[in-house]
Structure formats: C-alpha cells, structure tokens
C-alpha cells in the first residue's frame, strides 16, 4: 500500500487498517494482505460510512487501490458501495496513459473498464 499520498485526505483508511500489521498478523505477503485488508474494511463498512457521512462537501472522491482486481472483482467492494449508497455513486476508471500508447494496451484497458462497469 501507499505510505504517502500527494493530497490531503479528510478520511484515510490507513488510520483503520495497517497493511504492515495485516501482513505480520496473518503471515501474508503484500498482495494477500491487500486482499484481506479490503475484506477487513468491508467488515467495518457501516463505521466507515458513518465517518464519511460526517464530512463536509457535496461530493466525495474515494481513491481505491490501483490494482483493479482488488476492488473490481471482490464482493468487499460491492458491499462498500452498497453501504455508502449505490444510487449516489459513480465509478471512474482511469487508464494508464503509458499502457494506452499501444493498440494492444489500449484494448486491454478498454476490456478491463468494461468488466469494472
């Protein structure tokens, strides 16, 4: 997981779940720990939603892991979206500009984005 980000977050999930602690406690590598951390976060979805709904502003941007399989293909992400409010949600999938430079890379990203939908 990212140890630092280049923006100020009003809510940071790393305050709830430490990837290093998940790796140590469950004897997992970084990939397995990210999957389990997403599941652990989903188990706390109600508390997370309560905290997020106390924030000011009309719109909220939730920055999820860059590995699409951690968010798009797991039930934990669906549970989080349902808890936060699906009817008021939109998913924005950002392409990797370097991968998009080749036709095969662009097509790969188009296929991934259609799966995420």
mmCIF file of C-alpha atoms in Angstrom:
data_model
loop_
_atom_site.group_PDB
_atom_site.id
_atom_site.type_symbol
_atom_site.label_atom_id
_atom_site.label_comp_id
_atom_site.label_asym_id
_atom_site.label_seq_id
_atom_site.Cartn_x
_atom_site.Cartn_y
_atom_site.Cartn_z
ATOM 1 C CA UNK A 1 0.000 0.000 0.000
ATOM 2 C CA UNK A 2 0.964 3.617 -0.374
ATOM 3 C CA UNK A 3 2.890 5.010 2.559
ATOM 4 C CA UNK A 4 2.155 8.571 1.474
ATOM 5 C CA UNK A 5 -0.129 10.290 -0.986
ATOM 6 C CA UNK A 6 0.279 13.702 -2.568
ATOM 7 C CA UNK A 7 -3.015 15.131 -1.355
ATOM 8 C CA UNK A 8 -4.688 15.819 1.964
ATOM 9 C CA UNK A 9 -7.349 13.230 2.720
ATOM 10 C CA UNK A 10 -10.140 14.044 5.145
ATOM 11 C CA UNK A 11 -10.506 10.321 5.788
ATOM 12 C CA UNK A 12 -7.662 7.835 5.421
ATOM 13 C CA UNK A 13 -8.372 4.124 5.665
ATOM 14 C CA UNK A 14 -4.768 3.592 6.742
ATOM 15 C CA UNK A 15 -5.823 5.049 10.095
ATOM 16 C CA UNK A 16 -8.089 1.994 10.497
ATOM 17 C CA UNK A 17 -6.097 -0.768 8.818
ATOM 18 C CA UNK A 18 -2.334 -1.051 8.513
ATOM 19 C CA UNK A 19 -1.115 -3.201 5.641
ATOM 20 C CA UNK A 20 2.099 -3.965 7.532
ATOM 21 C CA UNK A 21 0.120 -5.121 10.563
ATOM 22 C CA UNK A 22 -2.122 -7.317 8.386
ATOM 23 C CA UNK A 23 0.982 -8.864 6.797
ATOM 24 C CA UNK A 24 2.534 -9.548 10.212
ATOM 25 C CA UNK A 25 -0.622 -10.782 11.954
ATOM 26 C CA UNK A 26 -1.785 -13.117 9.176
ATOM 27 C CA UNK A 27 1.666 -14.044 7.801
ATOM 28 C CA UNK A 28 0.830 -12.756 4.321
ATOM 29 C CA UNK A 29 2.746 -11.093 1.536
ATOM 30 C CA UNK A 30 1.748 -7.681 0.203
ATOM 31 C CA UNK A 31 -0.791 -8.975 -2.341
ATOM 32 C CA UNK A 32 -2.570 -11.285 0.087
ATOM 33 C CA UNK A 33 -2.537 -8.576 2.744
ATOM 34 C CA UNK A 34 -4.181 -6.080 0.371
ATOM 35 C CA UNK A 35 -6.952 -8.561 -0.397
ATOM 36 C CA UNK A 36 -7.519 -9.295 3.285
ATOM 37 C CA UNK A 37 -7.349 -5.587 4.167
ATOM 38 C CA UNK A 38 -10.122 -4.899 1.644
ATOM 39 C CA UNK A 39 -12.217 -7.629 3.269
ATOM 40 C CA UNK A 40 -11.486 -6.259 6.753
ATOM 41 C CA UNK A 41 -12.503 -2.800 5.580
ATOM 42 C CA UNK A 42 -15.756 -4.182 4.167
ATOM 43 C CA UNK A 43 -16.459 -5.751 7.560
ATOM 44 C CA UNK A 44 -16.287 -2.208 9.003
ATOM 45 C CA UNK A 45 -18.272 -0.645 6.144
ATOM 46 C CA UNK A 46 -21.004 0.730 8.397
ATOM 47 C CA UNK A 47 -18.500 2.532 10.629
ATOM 48 C CA UNK A 48 -16.625 3.825 7.571
ATOM 49 C CA UNK A 49 -19.862 5.128 6.036
ATOM 50 C CA UNK A 50 -20.781 6.867 9.292
ATOM 51 C CA UNK A 51 -17.397 8.616 9.366
ATOM 52 C CA UNK A 52 -17.560 9.573 5.683
ATOM 53 C CA UNK A 53 -21.066 10.981 6.006
ATOM 54 C CA UNK A 54 -19.882 13.397 8.722
ATOM 55 C CA UNK A 55 -17.501 15.082 6.260
ATOM 56 C CA UNK A 56 -18.495 18.341 4.646
ATOM 57 C CA UNK A 57 -18.952 18.868 0.937
ATOM 58 C CA UNK A 58 -21.340 17.878 -1.793
ATOM 59 C CA UNK A 59 -19.071 15.299 -3.374
ATOM 60 C CA UNK A 60 -16.625 12.712 -2.132
ATOM 61 C CA UNK A 61 -13.819 11.072 -4.104
ATOM 62 C CA UNK A 62 -12.775 7.642 -2.870
ATOM 63 C CA UNK A 63 -9.334 6.669 -4.142
ATOM 64 C CA UNK A 64 -9.137 2.881 -4.295
ATOM 65 C CA UNK A 65 -6.117 0.616 -4.860
ATOM 66 C CA UNK A 66 -4.530 0.815 -8.292
ATOM 67 C CA UNK A 67 -4.732 -2.944 -8.715
ATOM 68 C CA UNK A 68 -8.114 -3.334 -10.377
ATOM 69 C CA UNK A 69 -8.565 -6.901 -9.128
ATOM 70 C CA UNK A 70 -8.514 -5.717 -5.507
ATOM 71 C CA UNK A 71 -11.570 -3.583 -5.984
ATOM 72 C CA UNK A 72 -13.441 -4.641 -9.097
ATOM 73 C CA UNK A 73 -13.655 -8.402 -8.649
ATOM 74 C CA UNK A 74 -14.241 -8.768 -4.919
ATOM 75 C CA UNK A 75 -17.506 -8.804 -3.018
ATOM 76 C CA UNK A 76 -15.964 -6.476 -0.433
ATOM 77 C CA UNK A 77 -16.069 -3.572 -2.881
ATOM 78 C CA UNK A 78 -19.711 -4.201 -3.748
ATOM 79 C CA UNK A 79 -20.551 -4.255 -0.038
ATOM 80 C CA UNK A 80 -18.760 -0.927 0.485
ATOM 81 C CA UNK A 81 -20.614 0.699 -2.413
ATOM 82 C CA UNK A 82 -23.956 -0.615 -1.160
ATOM 83 C CA UNK A 83 -23.223 0.677 2.332
ATOM 84 C CA UNK A 84 -22.126 4.109 1.093
ATOM 85 C CA UNK A 85 -25.133 4.395 -1.196
ATOM 86 C CA UNK A 86 -25.110 2.881 -4.672
ATOM 87 C CA UNK A 87 -27.751 5.276 -6.041
ATOM 88 C CA UNK A 88 -25.444 8.207 -5.343
ATOM 89 C CA UNK A 89 -22.243 6.580 -6.606
ATOM 90 C CA UNK A 90 -20.225 6.670 -9.789
ATOM 91 C CA UNK A 91 -17.098 4.723 -10.626
ATOM 92 C CA UNK A 92 -14.405 6.479 -12.617
ATOM 93 C CA UNK A 93 -11.821 4.142 -14.091
ATOM 94 C CA UNK A 94 -8.600 5.916 -15.060
ATOM 95 C CA UNK A 95 -6.480 4.474 -17.842
ATOM 96 C CA UNK A 96 -2.720 4.151 -17.557
ATOM 97 C CA UNK A 97 -1.519 6.587 -20.240
ATOM 98 C CA UNK A 98 1.695 4.664 -20.893
ATOM 99 C CA UNK A 99 -0.194 1.414 -21.468
ATOM 100 C CA UNK A 100 -2.673 3.207 -23.723
ATOM 101 C CA UNK A 101 0.072 4.164 -26.170
ATOM 102 C CA UNK A 102 -0.013 0.770 -27.881
ATOM 103 C CA UNK A 103 -3.120 -0.645 -29.590
ATOM 104 C CA UNK A 104 -2.979 -3.856 -27.539
ATOM 105 C CA UNK A 105 -2.559 -1.913 -24.296
ATOM 106 C CA UNK A 106 -5.468 0.356 -25.150
ATOM 107 C CA UNK A 107 -7.718 -2.613 -25.994
ATOM 108 C CA UNK A 108 -6.679 -4.345 -22.761
ATOM 109 C CA UNK A 109 -7.700 -1.303 -20.760
ATOM 110 C CA UNK A 110 -10.996 -0.996 -22.627
ATOM 111 C CA UNK A 111 -11.762 -4.632 -21.775
ATOM 112 C CA UNK A 112 -10.848 -4.088 -18.122
ATOM 113 C CA UNK A 113 -13.009 -0.977 -17.932
ATOM 114 C CA UNK A 114 -15.983 -2.868 -19.370
ATOM 115 C CA UNK A 115 -15.533 -5.529 -16.681
ATOM 116 C CA UNK A 116 -15.362 -2.900 -13.929
ATOM 117 C CA UNK A 117 -18.642 -1.416 -15.096
#
